[in-house]
mmCIF file of C-alpha atoms in Angstrom:
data_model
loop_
_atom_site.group_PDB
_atom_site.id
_atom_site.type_symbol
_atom_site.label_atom_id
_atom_site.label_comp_id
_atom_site.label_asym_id
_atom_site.label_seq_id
_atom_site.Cartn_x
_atom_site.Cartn_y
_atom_site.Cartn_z
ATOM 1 C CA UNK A 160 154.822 79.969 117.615
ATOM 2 C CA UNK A 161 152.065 81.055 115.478
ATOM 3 C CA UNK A 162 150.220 78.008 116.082
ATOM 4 C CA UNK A 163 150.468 78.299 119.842
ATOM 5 C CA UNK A 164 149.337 82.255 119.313
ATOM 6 C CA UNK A 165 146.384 80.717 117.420
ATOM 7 C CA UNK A 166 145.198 78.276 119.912
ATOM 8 C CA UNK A 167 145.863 80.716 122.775
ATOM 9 C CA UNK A 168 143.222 84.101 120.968
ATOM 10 C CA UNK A 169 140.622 81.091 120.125
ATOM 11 C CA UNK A 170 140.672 79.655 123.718
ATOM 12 C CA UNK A 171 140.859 83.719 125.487
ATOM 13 C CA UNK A 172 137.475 84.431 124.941
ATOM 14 C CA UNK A 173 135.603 80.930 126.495
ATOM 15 C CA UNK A 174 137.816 81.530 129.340
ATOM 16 C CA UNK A 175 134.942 84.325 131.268
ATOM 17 C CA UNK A 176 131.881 82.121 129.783
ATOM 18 C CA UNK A 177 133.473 78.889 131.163
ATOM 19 C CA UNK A 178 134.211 80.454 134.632
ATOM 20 C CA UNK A 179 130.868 81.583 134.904
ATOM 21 C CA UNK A 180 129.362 78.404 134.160
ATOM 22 C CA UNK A 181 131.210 76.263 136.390
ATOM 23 C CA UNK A 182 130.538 78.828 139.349
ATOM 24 C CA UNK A 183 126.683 78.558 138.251
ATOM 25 C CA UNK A 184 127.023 75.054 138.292
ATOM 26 C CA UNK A 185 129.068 74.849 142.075
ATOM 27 C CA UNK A 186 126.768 76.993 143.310
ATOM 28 C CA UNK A 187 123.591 75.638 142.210
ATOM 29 C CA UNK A 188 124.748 72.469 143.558
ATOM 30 C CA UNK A 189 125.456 74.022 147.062
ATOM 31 C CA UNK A 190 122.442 75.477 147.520
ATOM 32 C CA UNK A 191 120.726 72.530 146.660
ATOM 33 C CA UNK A 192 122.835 70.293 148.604
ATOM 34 C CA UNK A 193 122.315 72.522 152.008
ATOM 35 C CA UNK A 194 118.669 73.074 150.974
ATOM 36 C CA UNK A 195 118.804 76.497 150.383
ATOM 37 C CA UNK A 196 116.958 75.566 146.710
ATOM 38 C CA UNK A 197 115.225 73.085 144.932
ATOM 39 C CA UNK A 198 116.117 71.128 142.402
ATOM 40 C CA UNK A 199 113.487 73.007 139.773
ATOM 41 C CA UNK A 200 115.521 76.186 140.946
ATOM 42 C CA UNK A 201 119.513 74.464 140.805
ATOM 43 C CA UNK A 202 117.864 73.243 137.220
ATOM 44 C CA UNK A 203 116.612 76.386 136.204
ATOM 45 C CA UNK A 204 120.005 78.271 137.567
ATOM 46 C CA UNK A 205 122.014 75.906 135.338
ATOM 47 C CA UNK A 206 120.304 75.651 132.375
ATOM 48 C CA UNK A 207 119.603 79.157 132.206
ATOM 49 C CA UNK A 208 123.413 80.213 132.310
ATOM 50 C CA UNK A 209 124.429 77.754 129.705
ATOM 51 C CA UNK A 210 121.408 78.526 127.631
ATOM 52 C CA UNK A 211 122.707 82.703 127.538
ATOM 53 C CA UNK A 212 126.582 81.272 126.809
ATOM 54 C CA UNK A 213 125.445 79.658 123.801
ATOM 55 C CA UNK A 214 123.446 82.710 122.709
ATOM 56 C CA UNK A 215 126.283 84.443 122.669
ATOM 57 C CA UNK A 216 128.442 81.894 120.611
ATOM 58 C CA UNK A 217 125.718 81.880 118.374
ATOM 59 C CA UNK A 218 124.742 78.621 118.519
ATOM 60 C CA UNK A 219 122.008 76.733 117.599
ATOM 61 C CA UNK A 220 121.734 74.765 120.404
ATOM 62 C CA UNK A 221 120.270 77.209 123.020
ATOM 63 C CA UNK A 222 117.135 77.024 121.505
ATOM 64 C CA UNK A 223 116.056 73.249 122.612
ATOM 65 C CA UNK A 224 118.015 74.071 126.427
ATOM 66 C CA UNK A 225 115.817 77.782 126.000
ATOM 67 C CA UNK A 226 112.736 75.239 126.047
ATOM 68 C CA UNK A 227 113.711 73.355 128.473
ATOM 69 C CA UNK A 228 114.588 76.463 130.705
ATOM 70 C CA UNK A 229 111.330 78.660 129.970
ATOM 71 C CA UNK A 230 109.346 75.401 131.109
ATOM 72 C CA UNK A 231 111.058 75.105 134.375
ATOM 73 C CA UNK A 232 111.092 78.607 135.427
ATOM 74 C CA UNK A 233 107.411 79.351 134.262
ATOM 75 C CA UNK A 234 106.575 77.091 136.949
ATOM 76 C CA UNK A 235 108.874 78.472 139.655
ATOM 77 C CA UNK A 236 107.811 82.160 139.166
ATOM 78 C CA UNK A 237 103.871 80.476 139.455
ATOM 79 C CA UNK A 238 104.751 79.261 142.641
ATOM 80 C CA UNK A 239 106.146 82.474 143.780
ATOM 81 C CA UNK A 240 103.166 84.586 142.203
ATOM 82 C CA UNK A 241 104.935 86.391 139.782
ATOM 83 C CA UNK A 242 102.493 85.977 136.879
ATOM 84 C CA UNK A 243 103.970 88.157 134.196
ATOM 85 C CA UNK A 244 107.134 86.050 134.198
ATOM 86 C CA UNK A 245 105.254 83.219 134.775
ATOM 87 C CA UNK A 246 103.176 84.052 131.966
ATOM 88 C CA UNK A 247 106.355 85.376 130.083
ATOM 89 C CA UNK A 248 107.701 81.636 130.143
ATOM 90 C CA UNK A 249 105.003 80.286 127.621
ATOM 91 C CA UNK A 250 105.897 83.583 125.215
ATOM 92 C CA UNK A 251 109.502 82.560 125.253
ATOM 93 C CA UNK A 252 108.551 78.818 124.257
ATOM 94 C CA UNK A 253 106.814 80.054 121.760
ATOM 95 C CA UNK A 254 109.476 82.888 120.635
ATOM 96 C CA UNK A 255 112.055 80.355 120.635
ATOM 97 C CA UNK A 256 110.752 77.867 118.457
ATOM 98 C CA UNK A 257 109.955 80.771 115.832
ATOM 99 C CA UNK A 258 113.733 81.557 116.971
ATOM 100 C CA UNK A 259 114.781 78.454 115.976
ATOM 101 C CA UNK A 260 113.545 78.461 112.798
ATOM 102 C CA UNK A 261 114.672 81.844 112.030
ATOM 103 C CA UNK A 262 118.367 81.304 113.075
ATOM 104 C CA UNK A 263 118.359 78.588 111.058
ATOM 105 C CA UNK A 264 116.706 79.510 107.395
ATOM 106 C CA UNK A 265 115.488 83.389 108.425
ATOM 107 C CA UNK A 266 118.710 84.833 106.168
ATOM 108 C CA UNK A 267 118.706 85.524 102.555
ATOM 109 C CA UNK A 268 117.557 82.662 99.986
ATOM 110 C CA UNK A 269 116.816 80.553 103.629
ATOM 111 C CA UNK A 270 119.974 80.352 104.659
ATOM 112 C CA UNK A 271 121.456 80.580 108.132
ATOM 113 C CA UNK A 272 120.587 84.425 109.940
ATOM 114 C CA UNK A 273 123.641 87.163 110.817
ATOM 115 C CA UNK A 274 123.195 89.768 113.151
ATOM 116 C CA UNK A 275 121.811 92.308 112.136
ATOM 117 C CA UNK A 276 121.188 96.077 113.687
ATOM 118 C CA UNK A 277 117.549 97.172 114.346
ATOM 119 C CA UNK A 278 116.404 100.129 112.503
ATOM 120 C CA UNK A 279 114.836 103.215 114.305
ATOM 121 C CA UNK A 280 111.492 102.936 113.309
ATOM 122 C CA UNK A 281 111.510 98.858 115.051
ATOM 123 C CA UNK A 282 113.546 100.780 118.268
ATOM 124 C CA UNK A 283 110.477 103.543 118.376
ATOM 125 C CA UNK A 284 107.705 100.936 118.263
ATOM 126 C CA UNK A 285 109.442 98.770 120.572
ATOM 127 C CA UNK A 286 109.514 101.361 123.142
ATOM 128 C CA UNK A 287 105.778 102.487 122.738
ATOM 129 C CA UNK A 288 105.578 98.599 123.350
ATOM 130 C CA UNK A 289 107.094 98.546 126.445
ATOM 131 C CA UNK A 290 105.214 101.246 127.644
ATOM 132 C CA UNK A 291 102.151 100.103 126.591
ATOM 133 C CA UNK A 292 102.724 96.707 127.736
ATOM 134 C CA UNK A 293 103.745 98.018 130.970
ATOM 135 C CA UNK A 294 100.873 99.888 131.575
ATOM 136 C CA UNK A 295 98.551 97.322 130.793
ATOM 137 C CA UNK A 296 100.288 94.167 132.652
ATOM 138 C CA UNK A 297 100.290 96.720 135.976
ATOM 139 C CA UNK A 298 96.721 97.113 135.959
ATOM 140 C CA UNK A 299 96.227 93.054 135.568
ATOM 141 C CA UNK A 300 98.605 92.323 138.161
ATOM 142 C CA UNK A 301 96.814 94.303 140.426
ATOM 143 C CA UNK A 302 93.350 92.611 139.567
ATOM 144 C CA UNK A 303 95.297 89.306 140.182
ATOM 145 C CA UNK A 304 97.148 90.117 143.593
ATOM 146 C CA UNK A 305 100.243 89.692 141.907
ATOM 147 C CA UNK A 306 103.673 90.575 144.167
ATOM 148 C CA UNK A 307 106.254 93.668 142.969
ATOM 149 C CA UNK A 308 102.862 94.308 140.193
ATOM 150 C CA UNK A 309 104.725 97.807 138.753
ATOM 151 C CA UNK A 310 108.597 95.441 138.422
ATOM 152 C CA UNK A 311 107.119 92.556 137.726
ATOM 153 C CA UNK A 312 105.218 94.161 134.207
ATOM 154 C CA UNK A 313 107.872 96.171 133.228
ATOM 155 C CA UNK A 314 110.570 93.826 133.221
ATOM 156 C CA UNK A 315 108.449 91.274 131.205
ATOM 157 C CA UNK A 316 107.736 93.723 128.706
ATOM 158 C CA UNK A 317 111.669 94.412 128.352
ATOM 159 C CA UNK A 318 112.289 91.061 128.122
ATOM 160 C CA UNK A 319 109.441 90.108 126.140
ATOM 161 C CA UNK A 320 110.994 92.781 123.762
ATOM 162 C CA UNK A 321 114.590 91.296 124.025
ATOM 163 C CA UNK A 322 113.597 88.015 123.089
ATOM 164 C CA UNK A 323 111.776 89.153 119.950
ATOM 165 C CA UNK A 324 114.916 90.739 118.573
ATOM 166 C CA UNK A 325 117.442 87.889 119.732
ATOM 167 C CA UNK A 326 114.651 85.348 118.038
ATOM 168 C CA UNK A 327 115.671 87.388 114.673
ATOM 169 C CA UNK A 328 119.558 88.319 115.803
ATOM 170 C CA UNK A 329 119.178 92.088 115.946
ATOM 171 C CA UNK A 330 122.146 93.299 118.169
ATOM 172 C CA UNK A 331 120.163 95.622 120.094
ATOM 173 C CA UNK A 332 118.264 92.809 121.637
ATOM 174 C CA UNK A 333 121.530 92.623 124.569
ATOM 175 C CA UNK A 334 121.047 96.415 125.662
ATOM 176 C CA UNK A 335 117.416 95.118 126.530
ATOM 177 C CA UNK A 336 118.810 91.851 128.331
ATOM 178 C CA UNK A 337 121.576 94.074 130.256
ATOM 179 C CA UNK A 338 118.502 96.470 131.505
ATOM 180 C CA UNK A 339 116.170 93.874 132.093
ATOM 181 C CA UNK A 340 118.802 92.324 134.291
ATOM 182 C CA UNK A 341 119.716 95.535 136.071
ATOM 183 C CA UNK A 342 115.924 95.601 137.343
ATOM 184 C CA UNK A 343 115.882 91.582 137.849
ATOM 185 C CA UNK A 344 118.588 91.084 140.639
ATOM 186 C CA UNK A 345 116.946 93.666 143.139
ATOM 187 C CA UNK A 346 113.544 92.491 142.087
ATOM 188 C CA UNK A 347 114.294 88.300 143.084
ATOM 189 C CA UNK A 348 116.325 89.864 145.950
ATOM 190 C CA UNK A 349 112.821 90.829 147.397
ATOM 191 C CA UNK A 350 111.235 87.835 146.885
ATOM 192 C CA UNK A 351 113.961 85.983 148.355
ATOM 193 C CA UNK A 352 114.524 83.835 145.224
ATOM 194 C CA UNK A 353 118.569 84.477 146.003
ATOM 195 C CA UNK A 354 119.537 81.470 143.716
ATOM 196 C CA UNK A 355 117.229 83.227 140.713
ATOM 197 C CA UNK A 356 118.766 86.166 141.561
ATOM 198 C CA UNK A 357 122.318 85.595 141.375
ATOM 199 C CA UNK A 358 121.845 83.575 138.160
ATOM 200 C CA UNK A 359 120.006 87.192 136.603
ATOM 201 C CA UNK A 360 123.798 88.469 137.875
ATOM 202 C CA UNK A 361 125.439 85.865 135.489
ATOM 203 C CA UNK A 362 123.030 86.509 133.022
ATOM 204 C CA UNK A 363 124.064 90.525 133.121
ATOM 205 C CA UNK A 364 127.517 89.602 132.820
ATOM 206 C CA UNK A 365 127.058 87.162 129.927
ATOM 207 C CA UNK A 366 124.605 89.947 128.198
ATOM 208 C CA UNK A 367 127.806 92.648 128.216
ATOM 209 C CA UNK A 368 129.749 89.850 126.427
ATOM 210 C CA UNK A 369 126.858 88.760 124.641
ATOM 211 C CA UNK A 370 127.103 92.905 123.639
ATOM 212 C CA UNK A 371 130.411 92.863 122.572
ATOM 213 C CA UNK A 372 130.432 89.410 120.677
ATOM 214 C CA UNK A 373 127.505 89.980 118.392
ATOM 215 C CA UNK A 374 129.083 93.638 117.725
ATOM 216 C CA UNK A 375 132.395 92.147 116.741
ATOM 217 C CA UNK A 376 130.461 89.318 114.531
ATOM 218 C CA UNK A 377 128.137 92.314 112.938
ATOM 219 C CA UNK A 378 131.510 93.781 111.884
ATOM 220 C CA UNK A 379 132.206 90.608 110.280
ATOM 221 C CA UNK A 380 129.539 89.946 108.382
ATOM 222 C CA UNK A 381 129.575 93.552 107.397
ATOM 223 C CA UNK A 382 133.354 93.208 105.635
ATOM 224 C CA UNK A 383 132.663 89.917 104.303
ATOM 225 C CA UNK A 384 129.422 91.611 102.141
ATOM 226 C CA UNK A 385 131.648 94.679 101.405
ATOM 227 C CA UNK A 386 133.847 92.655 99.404
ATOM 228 C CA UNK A 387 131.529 89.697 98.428
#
């Protein structure tokens, strides 16, 4: 019985993650199949969903998919003229191969990184970065005809400031992720990117887990040194 009880409260918490993946992966085939997408976008869709799960179980492996994905949807969002993200793509390459390093030998005597919280001082600068960053990527969209200019800067400076903290595992990097998505699905909705935009709907709903996962490991790792 305890066995069975064992199996069952591993296996309970895939069970959302999984769903969500195969109903990214059904629909990113439909749309492609009917012609409703390309392929770029059914690969981007995909690869982008799995890419978030495995952030959230921690793994190592999102960062070579996270490559993969950043390439591919830098060139969609070209195509579509939204330059920040487009721009924001070659960032994120760049963030996740420091990422990748970091997860990897970033912890204490190089060993592997645990999430950590962000301290107020990082939180304060953060948000003078977004604002800053805003600011300045509004006025440069607008020199460069850029679509949605005001959205389009100040969700890549969220998420320019999400993926700096997830490249070093600071918890607070989801309540970025989960706000930057909030501001996402209208924004693709616009541009009629409807396959990008659902996908920025998984990725909210994989950021509240992603939320609640890293909290429950920070509590871990936070017993484990108590009584090291």
């Amino acid at each position: 019985m305890r066995t069975t009880e064992n199996v069952a409260s591993r296996v309970r918490p895939l069970l959302l993650p999984s769903a969500l993946i195969l109903a990214t992966c059904a629909i990113a085939y439909a749309a492609w199949s009917t012609g409703n997408a390309s392929a770029l976008e059914a690969a981007a869709f995909v690869s982008g969903a799995i890419c978030v799960w495995l952030v959230v179980r921690e793994s190592i492996w999102n960062f070579p998919l996270g490559l993969i994905n950043v390439a591919i949807s830098g060139y969609i969002f070209y195509q579509y003229r939204l330059y920040a993200d487009s721009g924001l793509q070659v960032v994120y390459f760049a963030l996740n191969l420091a990422g990748w390093y970091l997860w990897l030998f970033g912890g204490e005597n190089r060993t592997a990184l645990k999430v950590q919280r962000t301290s107020r001082l990082e939180l304060a600068l953060i948000g003078g970065f977004i604002a800053a960053s805003t600011t300045f990527l509004w006025w440069l969209l607008d020199k460069a005809g850029g679509a949605a200019k005001f959205w389009d800067a100040l969700t890549t400076s969220i998420s320019l400031s999400a993926q700096w903290l997830q490249s070093r595992k600071k918890l607070e990097c989801w309540h970025l992720w989960i706000l930057a998505d909030v501001l996402y699905v209208p924004l693709y909705i616009s541009r009629e990117l409807y396959l990008i935009a659902l996908l920025y709907a998984v990725f909210l709903a994989l950021a509240v887990l992603g939320l609640l996962t890293w909290r429950k490991s920070l509590k871990q790792w936070s017993a484990a040194d108590l009584f090291a």
